[in-house]
Amino acid sequence: MKRKIVQTGDGSKTIQITEWNERYHSIHGAVQEAYHVFIKHGFEHVAKQRVEILEMGFGTGLNALITFLEAQKNDREVNYCGVEAFPITMKESIELNYCDVLDASKFEKVFEQMHLSPWGTKTAVTPNFTLEKRKQDFFDVDDRETFDLVYFDAFGARVQPELWTERLFEKMFQALRTQGVLVTYSAKGSVRRAMQNVGFLVERLPGPPGKREMLRATKP
């Protein structure tokens, strides 16, 4: 499918799939959304010094980058696993302006390394941040009690409804350790019920700019 780089409301860029009229991040602000959903209500919420993270939808690498920056700032250790069936190109990643918007130009090489690192291999980006990218269909994820935190950043239910069903949330439930947390930008009632039906305890939280609510689910 055809993709193009577009600018969002906070000055950061994202990728749009033209056939779907769907973007990798919120048009109201890619960086704002990522920080609000995945850092504020996910990474900061998990009170562990060493965190195992699974991202469903590695996409542009923005969530991995901001998690890396927060880990450096707070001296936390992160093992990060990003699942992506259709990786973006290196050319597309170069056009993204996240390091500039985040005032993190000294980490441009880190962001580049995230995209250049081989798929299916654990790469030590820094001594306290390890990245493993999996070129994998979401439904092929079969981890068991491995992760403390899931960033669920799939395309919206409007274009990929099959990714927001009990079948996939059951896999996320199994992949998390006890008291593990899943965060997502979605707040649809059907999504919340699917999470609850597989055993999650689900909270509605204030959403990022442009969205009234988001969801956080905890494995009891």
mmCIF file of C-alpha atoms in Angstrom:
data_model
loop_
_atom_site.group_PDB
_atom_site.id
_atom_site.type_symbol
_atom_site.label_atom_id
_atom_site.label_comp_id
_atom_site.label_asym_id
_atom_site.label_seq_id
_atom_site.Cartn_x
_atom_site.Cartn_y
_atom_site.Cartn_z
ATOM 1 C CA MET A 1 0.000 0.000 0.000
ATOM 2 C CA LYS A 2 1.137 3.534 -0.731
ATOM 3 C CA ARG A 3 2.562 5.472 2.215
ATOM 4 C CA LYS A 4 3.491 9.121 2.606
ATOM 5 C CA ILE A 5 5.060 11.271 5.330
ATOM 6 C CA VAL A 6 2.701 13.832 6.883
ATOM 7 C CA GLN A 7 3.092 16.398 9.669
ATOM 8 C CA THR A 8 0.978 16.209 12.827
ATOM 9 C CA GLY A 9 -0.341 18.900 15.150
ATOM 10 C CA ASP A 10 2.697 19.054 17.454
ATOM 11 C CA GLY A 11 5.164 19.429 14.561
ATOM 12 C CA SER A 12 6.250 15.793 14.571
ATOM 13 C CA LYS A 13 5.788 13.646 11.487
ATOM 14 C CA THR A 14 4.085 10.339 10.912
ATOM 15 C CA ILE A 15 3.260 8.014 8.035
ATOM 16 C CA GLN A 16 -0.134 7.878 6.342
ATOM 17 C CA ILE A 17 -1.489 4.929 4.382
ATOM 18 C CA THR A 18 -3.362 6.653 1.605
ATOM 19 C CA GLU A 19 -5.744 3.802 0.660
ATOM 20 C CA TRP A 20 -6.986 3.530 4.240
ATOM 21 C CA ASN A 21 -6.719 7.215 5.179
ATOM 22 C CA GLU A 22 -5.055 5.843 8.315
ATOM 23 C CA ARG A 23 -1.950 7.162 10.068
ATOM 24 C CA TYR A 24 0.621 5.481 12.288
ATOM 25 C CA HIS A 25 0.020 8.175 14.942
ATOM 26 C CA SER A 26 -2.583 10.781 15.860
ATOM 27 C CA ILE A 27 -2.861 13.712 13.452
ATOM 28 C CA HIS A 28 -3.212 15.894 16.572
ATOM 29 C CA GLY A 29 0.387 15.123 17.547
ATOM 30 C CA ALA A 30 2.441 11.955 17.129
ATOM 31 C CA VAL A 31 4.886 12.679 19.944
ATOM 32 C CA GLN A 32 2.187 14.011 22.297
ATOM 33 C CA GLU A 33 0.078 10.892 21.811
ATOM 34 C CA ALA A 34 3.012 8.525 22.301
ATOM 35 C CA TYR A 35 4.107 10.191 25.537
ATOM 36 C CA HIS A 36 0.599 10.369 26.939
ATOM 37 C CA VAL A 37 -0.488 6.806 26.166
ATOM 38 C CA PHE A 38 2.676 4.750 26.383
ATOM 39 C CA ILE A 39 4.979 6.681 28.716
ATOM 40 C CA LYS A 40 2.677 8.467 31.184
ATOM 41 C CA HIS A 41 0.136 5.662 31.536
ATOM 42 C CA GLY A 42 2.421 2.741 30.731
ATOM 43 C CA PHE A 43 6.166 3.046 31.343
ATOM 44 C CA GLU A 44 5.834 5.434 34.291
ATOM 45 C CA HIS A 45 3.011 3.351 35.757
ATOM 46 C CA VAL A 46 5.076 0.145 35.902
ATOM 47 C CA ALA A 47 7.120 0.516 39.064
ATOM 48 C CA LYS A 48 10.061 -1.697 38.152
ATOM 49 C CA GLN A 49 13.666 -0.736 37.581
ATOM 50 C CA ARG A 50 14.065 -3.399 34.907
ATOM 51 C CA VAL A 51 11.173 -3.585 32.449
ATOM 52 C CA GLU A 52 10.386 -6.092 29.704
ATOM 53 C CA ILE A 53 8.281 -4.362 27.015
ATOM 54 C CA LEU A 54 6.383 -5.823 24.070
ATOM 55 C CA GLU A 55 5.260 -3.365 21.396
ATOM 56 C CA MET A 56 2.562 -4.558 19.041
ATOM 57 C CA GLY A 57 3.230 -2.384 16.012
ATOM 58 C CA PHE A 58 6.867 -1.210 15.955
ATOM 59 C CA GLY A 59 5.999 1.056 13.024
ATOM 60 C CA THR A 60 8.052 4.243 12.904
ATOM 61 C CA GLY A 61 10.075 3.399 16.021
ATOM 62 C CA LEU A 62 8.733 6.448 17.875
ATOM 63 C CA ASN A 63 7.567 4.494 20.925
ATOM 64 C CA ALA A 64 10.898 2.698 21.162
ATOM 65 C CA LEU A 65 12.771 6.006 20.901
ATOM 66 C CA ILE A 66 10.823 7.813 23.611
ATOM 67 C CA THR A 67 11.054 4.775 25.890
ATOM 68 C CA PHE A 68 14.816 4.779 25.340
ATOM 69 C CA LEU A 69 14.987 8.486 26.222
ATOM 70 C CA GLU A 70 12.952 7.986 29.403
ATOM 71 C CA ALA A 71 15.080 4.985 30.393
ATOM 72 C CA GLN A 72 18.248 7.092 30.036
ATOM 73 C CA LYS A 73 16.721 9.932 32.018
ATOM 74 C CA ASN A 74 15.623 7.708 34.893
ATOM 75 C CA ASP A 75 18.432 5.130 34.801
ATOM 76 C CA ARG A 76 16.068 2.228 34.101
ATOM 77 C CA GLU A 77 16.911 -0.978 32.271
ATOM 78 C CA VAL A 78 14.685 -1.947 29.330
ATOM 79 C CA ASN A 79 14.452 -5.045 27.172
ATOM 80 C CA TYR A 80 12.254 -3.948 24.276
ATOM 81 C CA CYS A 81 10.610 -6.274 21.766
ATOM 82 C CA GLY A 82 8.884 -4.689 18.781
ATOM 83 C CA VAL A 83 6.598 -6.764 16.542
ATOM 84 C CA GLU A 84 5.970 -5.516 13.009
ATOM 85 C CA ALA A 85 4.694 -7.451 9.987
ATOM 86 C CA PHE A 86 5.333 -4.660 7.451
ATOM 87 C CA PRO A 87 8.450 -2.623 8.379
ATOM 88 C CA ILE A 88 8.936 0.879 7.059
ATOM 89 C CA THR A 89 11.945 1.582 4.845
ATOM 90 C CA MET A 90 15.181 3.196 5.978
ATOM 91 C CA LYS A 91 14.388 6.104 3.643
ATOM 92 C CA GLU A 92 11.083 6.669 5.439
ATOM 93 C CA SER A 93 12.730 6.553 8.862
ATOM 94 C CA ILE A 94 15.261 9.207 7.794
ATOM 95 C CA GLU A 95 12.417 11.564 6.827
ATOM 96 C CA LEU A 96 10.920 11.399 10.323
ATOM 97 C CA ASN A 97 11.897 14.309 12.600
ATOM 98 C CA TYR A 98 11.464 12.810 16.055
ATOM 99 C CA CYS A 99 14.933 13.583 17.411
ATOM 100 C CA ASP A 100 14.539 17.241 16.436
ATOM 101 C CA VAL A 101 11.082 17.573 17.992
ATOM 102 C CA LEU A 102 12.258 15.763 21.139
ATOM 103 C CA ASP A 103 15.384 17.944 21.414
ATOM 104 C CA ALA A 104 17.387 14.739 21.256
ATOM 105 C CA SER A 105 19.626 15.295 18.252
ATOM 106 C CA LYS A 106 22.546 13.612 20.045
ATOM 107 C CA PHE A 107 20.568 10.363 19.854
ATOM 108 C CA GLU A 108 19.968 10.431 16.089
ATOM 109 C CA LYS A 109 22.469 7.582 15.673
ATOM 110 C CA VAL A 110 20.548 5.566 18.260
ATOM 111 C CA PHE A 111 17.292 6.031 16.315
ATOM 112 C CA GLU A 112 19.118 5.073 13.131
ATOM 113 C CA GLN A 113 20.541 1.975 14.835
ATOM 114 C CA MET A 114 17.042 0.959 15.916
ATOM 115 C CA HIS A 115 15.983 0.828 12.275
ATOM 116 C CA LEU A 116 19.221 -0.719 10.996
ATOM 117 C CA SER A 117 19.424 -3.461 13.627
ATOM 118 C CA PRO A 118 18.716 -6.911 12.171
ATOM 119 C CA TRP A 119 15.303 -8.497 12.586
ATOM 120 C CA GLY A 120 15.092 -11.459 14.935
ATOM 121 C CA THR A 121 18.241 -10.536 16.854
ATOM 122 C CA LYS A 122 18.662 -8.880 20.233
ATOM 123 C CA THR A 123 20.749 -5.740 19.866
ATOM 124 C CA ALA A 124 22.340 -3.868 22.788
ATOM 125 C CA VAL A 125 21.563 -0.269 21.793
ATOM 126 C CA THR A 126 23.176 0.898 25.057
ATOM 127 C CA PRO A 127 24.192 -1.055 28.178
ATOM 128 C CA ASN A 128 20.705 -0.534 29.659
ATOM 129 C CA PHE A 129 18.536 -0.787 26.517
ATOM 130 C CA THR A 130 18.198 -3.938 24.436
ATOM 131 C CA LEU A 131 16.060 -4.062 21.283
ATOM 132 C CA GLU A 132 14.673 -7.109 19.536
ATOM 133 C CA LYS A 133 12.590 -6.536 16.401
ATOM 134 C CA ARG A 134 10.395 -9.352 15.149
ATOM 135 C CA LYS A 135 9.064 -9.339 11.600
ATOM 136 C CA GLN A 136 5.998 -11.272 12.603
ATOM 137 C CA ASP A 137 2.241 -11.428 12.256
ATOM 138 C CA PHE A 138 0.557 -10.373 15.500
ATOM 139 C CA PHE A 139 -1.301 -13.673 15.724
ATOM 140 C CA ASP A 140 1.997 -15.579 15.677
ATOM 141 C CA VAL A 141 3.110 -14.059 18.993
ATOM 142 C CA ASP A 142 3.200 -16.938 21.487
ATOM 143 C CA ASP A 143 5.193 -15.639 24.483
ATOM 144 C CA ARG A 144 4.173 -16.845 27.940
ATOM 145 C CA GLU A 145 4.522 -14.659 31.068
ATOM 146 C CA THR A 146 7.483 -12.802 29.571
ATOM 147 C CA PHE A 147 6.578 -9.102 29.627
ATOM 148 C CA ASP A 148 5.761 -6.455 32.221
ATOM 149 C CA LEU A 149 4.242 -4.011 29.758
ATOM 150 C CA VAL A 150 2.555 -4.161 26.364
ATOM 151 C CA TYR A 151 2.293 -1.141 24.081
ATOM 152 C CA PHE A 152 -0.699 -2.071 21.924
ATOM 153 C CA ASP A 153 -0.313 0.268 18.950
ATOM 154 C CA ALA A 154 -2.053 -1.541 16.120
ATOM 155 C CA PHE A 155 -3.909 0.266 13.354
ATOM 156 C CA GLY A 156 -7.429 1.246 14.353
ATOM 157 C CA ALA A 157 -10.418 -1.095 14.410
ATOM 158 C CA ARG A 158 -11.937 0.830 11.477
ATOM 159 C CA VAL A 159 -9.345 -0.651 9.113
ATOM 160 C CA GLN A 160 -8.142 -3.774 10.977
ATOM 161 C CA PRO A 161 -10.972 -4.914 13.271
ATOM 162 C CA GLU A 162 -9.479 -8.409 13.615
ATOM 163 C CA LEU A 163 -6.622 -6.972 15.709
ATOM 164 C CA TRP A 164 -8.996 -5.736 18.423
ATOM 165 C CA THR A 165 -10.662 -9.032 19.325
ATOM 166 C CA GLU A 166 -10.532 -11.549 22.153
ATOM 167 C CA ARG A 167 -8.318 -13.821 20.060
ATOM 168 C CA LEU A 168 -5.419 -11.354 20.081
ATOM 169 C CA PHE A 169 -6.007 -9.982 23.592
ATOM 170 C CA GLU A 170 -5.855 -13.560 24.895
ATOM 171 C CA LYS A 171 -2.348 -13.740 23.440
ATOM 172 C CA MET A 172 -1.442 -10.470 25.166
ATOM 173 C CA PHE A 173 -2.844 -11.767 28.457
ATOM 174 C CA GLN A 174 -0.683 -14.879 28.160
ATOM 175 C CA ALA A 175 2.407 -12.857 27.209
ATOM 176 C CA LEU A 176 2.194 -10.689 30.344
ATOM 177 C CA ARG A 177 3.411 -11.578 33.809
ATOM 178 C CA THR A 178 1.067 -11.282 36.780
ATOM 179 C CA GLN A 179 0.341 -7.566 37.383
ATOM 180 C CA GLY A 180 1.567 -6.847 33.867
ATOM 181 C CA VAL A 181 -0.030 -3.903 32.062
ATOM 182 C CA LEU A 182 -1.297 -3.249 28.528
ATOM 183 C CA VAL A 183 -1.899 0.313 27.321
ATOM 184 C CA THR A 184 -3.548 1.474 24.103
ATOM 185 C CA TYR A 185 -4.942 4.637 22.577
ATOM 186 C CA SER A 186 -8.279 2.947 21.844
ATOM 187 C CA ALA A 187 -11.299 3.399 24.116
ATOM 188 C CA LYS A 188 -13.966 1.557 22.115
ATOM 189 C CA GLY A 189 -16.508 -0.307 24.196
ATOM 190 C CA SER A 190 -16.037 -3.466 22.133
ATOM 191 C CA VAL A 191 -12.284 -3.343 22.786
ATOM 192 C CA ARG A 192 -12.785 -2.899 26.530
ATOM 193 C CA ARG A 193 -15.211 -5.833 26.642
ATOM 194 C CA ALA A 194 -12.844 -8.055 24.639
ATOM 195 C CA MET A 195 -10.078 -7.310 27.154
ATOM 196 C CA GLN A 196 -12.355 -8.015 30.110
ATOM 197 C CA ASN A 197 -13.570 -11.269 28.578
ATOM 198 C CA VAL A 198 -10.037 -12.711 28.506
ATOM 199 C CA GLY A 199 -9.379 -11.750 32.142
ATOM 200 C CA PHE A 200 -7.991 -8.211 32.140
ATOM 201 C CA LEU A 201 -9.003 -5.572 34.679
ATOM 202 C CA VAL A 202 -9.612 -2.518 32.494
ATOM 203 C CA GLU A 203 -9.489 1.210 33.322
ATOM 204 C CA ARG A 204 -10.691 4.119 31.245
ATOM 205 C CA LEU A 205 -8.192 6.996 31.441
ATOM 206 C CA PRO A 206 -8.128 10.510 29.955
ATOM 207 C CA GLY A 207 -7.000 10.318 26.348
ATOM 208 C CA PRO A 208 -4.283 12.227 24.467
ATOM 209 C CA PRO A 209 -5.090 15.399 22.499
ATOM 210 C CA GLY A 210 -8.004 14.702 20.158
ATOM 211 C CA LYS A 211 -9.289 11.687 22.129
ATOM 212 C CA ARG A 212 -11.524 11.741 25.186
ATOM 213 C CA GLU A 213 -10.373 8.424 26.653
ATOM 214 C CA MET A 214 -7.846 5.579 26.355
ATOM 215 C CA LEU A 215 -7.595 2.150 27.997
ATOM 216 C CA ARG A 216 -5.190 0.514 30.430
ATOM 217 C CA ALA A 217 -5.580 -3.195 31.200
ATOM 218 C CA THR A 218 -3.909 -5.112 34.035
ATOM 219 C CA LYS A 219 -3.416 -8.873 34.355
ATOM 220 C CA PRO A 220 -4.488 -9.761 37.919
#
